[in-house]
PDB file of C-alpha atoms in Angstrom:
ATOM      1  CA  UNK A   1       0.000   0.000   0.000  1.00  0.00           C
ATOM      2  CA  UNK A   2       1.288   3.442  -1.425  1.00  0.00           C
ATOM      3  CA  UNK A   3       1.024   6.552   1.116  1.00  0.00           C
ATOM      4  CA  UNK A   4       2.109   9.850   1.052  1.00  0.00           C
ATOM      5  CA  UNK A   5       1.636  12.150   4.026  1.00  0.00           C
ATOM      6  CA  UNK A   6       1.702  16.182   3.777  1.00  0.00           C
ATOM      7  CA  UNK A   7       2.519  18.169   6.769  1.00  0.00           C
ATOM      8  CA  UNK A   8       3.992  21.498   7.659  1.00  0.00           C
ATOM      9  CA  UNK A   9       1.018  23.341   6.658  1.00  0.00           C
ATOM     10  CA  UNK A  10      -0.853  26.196   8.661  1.00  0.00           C
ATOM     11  CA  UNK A  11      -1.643  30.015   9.067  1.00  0.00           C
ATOM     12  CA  UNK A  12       0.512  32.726   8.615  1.00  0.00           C
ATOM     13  CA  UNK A  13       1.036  36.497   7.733  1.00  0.00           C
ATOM     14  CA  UNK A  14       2.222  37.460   3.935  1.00  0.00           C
ATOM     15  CA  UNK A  15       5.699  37.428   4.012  1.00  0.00           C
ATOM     16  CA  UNK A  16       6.751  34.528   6.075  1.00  0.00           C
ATOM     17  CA  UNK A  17       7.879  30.858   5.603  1.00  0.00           C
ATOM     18  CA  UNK A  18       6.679  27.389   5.932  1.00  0.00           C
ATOM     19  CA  UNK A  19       8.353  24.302   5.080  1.00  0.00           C
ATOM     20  CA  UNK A  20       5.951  21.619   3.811  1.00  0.00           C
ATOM     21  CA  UNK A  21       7.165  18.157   4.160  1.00  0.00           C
ATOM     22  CA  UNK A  22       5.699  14.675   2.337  1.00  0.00           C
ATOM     23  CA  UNK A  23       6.321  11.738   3.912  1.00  0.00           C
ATOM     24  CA  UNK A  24       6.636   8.251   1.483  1.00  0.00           C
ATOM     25  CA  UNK A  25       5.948   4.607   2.363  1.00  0.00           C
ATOM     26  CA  UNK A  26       4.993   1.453   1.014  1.00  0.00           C
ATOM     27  CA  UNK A  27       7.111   2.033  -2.345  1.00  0.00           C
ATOM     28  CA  UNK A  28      10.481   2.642  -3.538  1.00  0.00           C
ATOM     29  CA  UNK A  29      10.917   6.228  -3.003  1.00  0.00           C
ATOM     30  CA  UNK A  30      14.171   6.965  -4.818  1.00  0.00           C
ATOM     31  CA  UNK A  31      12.532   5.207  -8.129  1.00  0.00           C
ATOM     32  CA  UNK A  32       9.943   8.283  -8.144  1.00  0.00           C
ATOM     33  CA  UNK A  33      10.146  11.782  -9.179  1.00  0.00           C
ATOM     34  CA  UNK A  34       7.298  14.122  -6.877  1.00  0.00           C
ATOM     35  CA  UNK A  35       5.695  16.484  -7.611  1.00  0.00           C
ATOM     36  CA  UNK A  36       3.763  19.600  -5.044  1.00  0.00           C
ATOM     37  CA  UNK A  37       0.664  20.630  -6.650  1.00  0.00           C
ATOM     38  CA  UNK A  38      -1.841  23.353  -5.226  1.00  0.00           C
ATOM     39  CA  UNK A  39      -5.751  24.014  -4.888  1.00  0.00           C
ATOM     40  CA  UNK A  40      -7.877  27.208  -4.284  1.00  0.00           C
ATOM     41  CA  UNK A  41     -11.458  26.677  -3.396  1.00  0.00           C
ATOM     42  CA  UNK A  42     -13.036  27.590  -6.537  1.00  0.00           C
ATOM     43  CA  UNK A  43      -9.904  26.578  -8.726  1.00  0.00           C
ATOM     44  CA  UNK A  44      -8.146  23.960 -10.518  1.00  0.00           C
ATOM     45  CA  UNK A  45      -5.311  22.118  -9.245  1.00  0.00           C
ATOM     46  CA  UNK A  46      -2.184  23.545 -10.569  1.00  0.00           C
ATOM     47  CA  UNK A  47       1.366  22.545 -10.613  1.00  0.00           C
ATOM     48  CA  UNK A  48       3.613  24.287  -8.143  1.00  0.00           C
ATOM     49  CA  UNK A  49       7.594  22.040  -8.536  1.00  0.00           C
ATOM     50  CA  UNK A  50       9.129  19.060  -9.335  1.00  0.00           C
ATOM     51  CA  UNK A  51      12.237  17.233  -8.214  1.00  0.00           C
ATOM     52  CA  UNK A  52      13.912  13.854 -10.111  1.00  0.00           C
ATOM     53  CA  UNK A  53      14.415  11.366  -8.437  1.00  0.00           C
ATOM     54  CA  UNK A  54      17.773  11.621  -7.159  1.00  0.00           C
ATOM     55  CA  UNK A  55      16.910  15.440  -6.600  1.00  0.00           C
ATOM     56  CA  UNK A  56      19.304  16.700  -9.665  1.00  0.00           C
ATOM     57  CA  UNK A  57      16.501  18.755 -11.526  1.00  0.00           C
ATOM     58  CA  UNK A  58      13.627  20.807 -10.520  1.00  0.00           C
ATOM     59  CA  UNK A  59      11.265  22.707 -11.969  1.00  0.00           C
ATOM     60  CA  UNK A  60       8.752  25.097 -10.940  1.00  0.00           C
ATOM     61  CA  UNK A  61       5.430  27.293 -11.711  1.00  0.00           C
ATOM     62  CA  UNK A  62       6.309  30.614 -12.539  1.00  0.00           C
ATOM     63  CA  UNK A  63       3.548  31.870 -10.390  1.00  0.00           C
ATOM     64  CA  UNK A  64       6.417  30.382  -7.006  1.00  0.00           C
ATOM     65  CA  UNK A  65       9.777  30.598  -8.955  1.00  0.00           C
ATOM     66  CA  UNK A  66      12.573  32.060  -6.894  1.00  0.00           C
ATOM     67  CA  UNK A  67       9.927  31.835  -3.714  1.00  0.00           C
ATOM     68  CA  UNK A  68       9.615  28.372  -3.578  1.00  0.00           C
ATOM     69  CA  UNK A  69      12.245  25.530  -3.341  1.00  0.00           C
ATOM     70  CA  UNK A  70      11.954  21.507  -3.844  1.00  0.00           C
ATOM     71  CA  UNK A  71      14.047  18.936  -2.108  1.00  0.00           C
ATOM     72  CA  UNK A  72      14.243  15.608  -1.530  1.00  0.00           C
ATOM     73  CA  UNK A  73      15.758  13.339   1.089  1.00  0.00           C
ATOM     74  CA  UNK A  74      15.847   9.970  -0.091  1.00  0.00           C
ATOM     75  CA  UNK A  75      17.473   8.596   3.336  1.00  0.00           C
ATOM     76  CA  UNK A  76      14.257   9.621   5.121  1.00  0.00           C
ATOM     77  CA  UNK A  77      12.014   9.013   1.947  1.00  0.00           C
ATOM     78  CA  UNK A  78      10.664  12.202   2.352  1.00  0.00           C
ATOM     79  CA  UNK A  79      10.396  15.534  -0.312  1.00  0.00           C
ATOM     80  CA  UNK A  80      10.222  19.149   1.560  1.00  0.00           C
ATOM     81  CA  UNK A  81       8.786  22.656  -0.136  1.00  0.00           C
ATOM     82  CA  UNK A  82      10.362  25.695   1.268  1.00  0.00           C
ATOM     83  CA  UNK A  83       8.036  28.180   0.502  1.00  0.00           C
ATOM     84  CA  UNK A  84       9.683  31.884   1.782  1.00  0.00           C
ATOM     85  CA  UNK A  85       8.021  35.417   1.122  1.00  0.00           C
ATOM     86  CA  UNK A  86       4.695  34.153   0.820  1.00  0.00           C
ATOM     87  CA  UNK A  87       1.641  35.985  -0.204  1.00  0.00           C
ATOM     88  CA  UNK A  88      -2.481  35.367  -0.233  1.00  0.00           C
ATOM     89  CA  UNK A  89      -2.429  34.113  -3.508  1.00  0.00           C
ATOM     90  CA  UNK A  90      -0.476  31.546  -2.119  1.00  0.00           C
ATOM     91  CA  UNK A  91      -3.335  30.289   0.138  1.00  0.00           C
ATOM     92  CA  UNK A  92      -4.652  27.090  -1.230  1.00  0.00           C
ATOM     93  CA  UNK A  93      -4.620  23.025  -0.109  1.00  0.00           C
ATOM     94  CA  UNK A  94      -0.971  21.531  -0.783  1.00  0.00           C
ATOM     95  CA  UNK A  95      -0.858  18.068  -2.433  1.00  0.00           C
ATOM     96  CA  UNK A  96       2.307  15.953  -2.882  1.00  0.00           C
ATOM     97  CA  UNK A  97       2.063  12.924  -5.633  1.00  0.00           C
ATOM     98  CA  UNK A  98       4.664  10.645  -6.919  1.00  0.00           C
ATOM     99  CA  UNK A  99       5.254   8.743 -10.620  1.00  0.00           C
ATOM    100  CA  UNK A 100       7.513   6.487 -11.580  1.00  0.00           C
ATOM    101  CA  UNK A 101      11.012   7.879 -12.781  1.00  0.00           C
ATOM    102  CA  UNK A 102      10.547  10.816 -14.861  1.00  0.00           C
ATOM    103  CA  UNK A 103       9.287  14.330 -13.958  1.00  0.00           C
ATOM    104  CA  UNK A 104       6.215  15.959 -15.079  1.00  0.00           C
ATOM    105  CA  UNK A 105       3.846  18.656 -14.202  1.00  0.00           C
ATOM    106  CA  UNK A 106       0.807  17.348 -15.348  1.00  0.00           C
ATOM    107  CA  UNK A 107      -1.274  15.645 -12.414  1.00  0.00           C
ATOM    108  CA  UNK A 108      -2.783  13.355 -14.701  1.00  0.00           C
ATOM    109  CA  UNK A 109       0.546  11.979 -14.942  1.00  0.00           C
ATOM    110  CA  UNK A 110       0.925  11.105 -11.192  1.00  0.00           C
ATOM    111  CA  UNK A 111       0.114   7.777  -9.769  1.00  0.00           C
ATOM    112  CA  UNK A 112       0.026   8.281  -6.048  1.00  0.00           C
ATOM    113  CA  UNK A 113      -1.403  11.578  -3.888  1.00  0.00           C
ATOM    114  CA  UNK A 114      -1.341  12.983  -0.492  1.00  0.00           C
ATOM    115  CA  UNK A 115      -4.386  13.650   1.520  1.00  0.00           C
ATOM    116  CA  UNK A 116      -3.236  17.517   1.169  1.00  0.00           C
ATOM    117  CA  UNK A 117      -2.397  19.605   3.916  1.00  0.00           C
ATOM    118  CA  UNK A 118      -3.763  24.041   4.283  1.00  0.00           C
ATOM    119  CA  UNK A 119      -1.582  26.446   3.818  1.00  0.00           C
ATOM    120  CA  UNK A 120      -3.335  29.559   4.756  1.00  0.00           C
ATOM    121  CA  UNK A 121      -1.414  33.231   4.030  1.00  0.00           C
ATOM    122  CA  UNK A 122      -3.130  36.544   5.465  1.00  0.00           C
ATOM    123  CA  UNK A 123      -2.778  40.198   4.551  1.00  0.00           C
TER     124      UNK A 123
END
């Protein structure tokens, strides 16, 4: 059984940080790139980064480029999103989801999803 767990997610004022952190078990993390994806009420669910699988490339929405960074720690099977100088349009639910191998930043593409975890900015 495939699970990936969000967390790190929560209120705070524009401007600040929060590191979001998903959590992999039950398959063989360092064969899958991951992907952070983002939903608005209201809105579709958009593509936010990427990593590989060994963490050599990312890629990212231009909407959090140069805000937003990807990372991966394959010891702890885990993927992190530092998200720094953040701002309301920002607020949405955070998703992590995992494929086999090769990036991509279309969700239809993704074979395994996080429950999502809030990440609420303020004015």
């Amino acid at each position: 059984q495939v699970l990936l767990v969000e967390s790190g997610g929560g209120l705070v004022q524009a401007g600040d940080s929060l590191r979001l952190s998903c959590a992999g078990s039950g398959l063989t993390f360092s064969s899958y790139a991951v992907g952070w994806f983002r939903q608005a009420p209201g809105r579709e669910r958009e593509f936010a980064a990427t990593i590989s699988i060994k963490g050599g490339r990312t890629y990212y929405a231009d909407s959090v480029k140069g805000r937003f960074t990807i990372s991966r720690d394959n010891t702890k099977n885990t993927v992190y999103l530092q998200m720094n100088s953040l701002k309301p349009e920002d607020t949405a639910v955070y998703y992590c989801a995992a494929r086999i191998l090769v990036t991509s930043q279309a969700a239809a593409e993704y074979d395994y999803w996080g429950q999502g975890t809030q990440v609420t900015v303020s004015s």
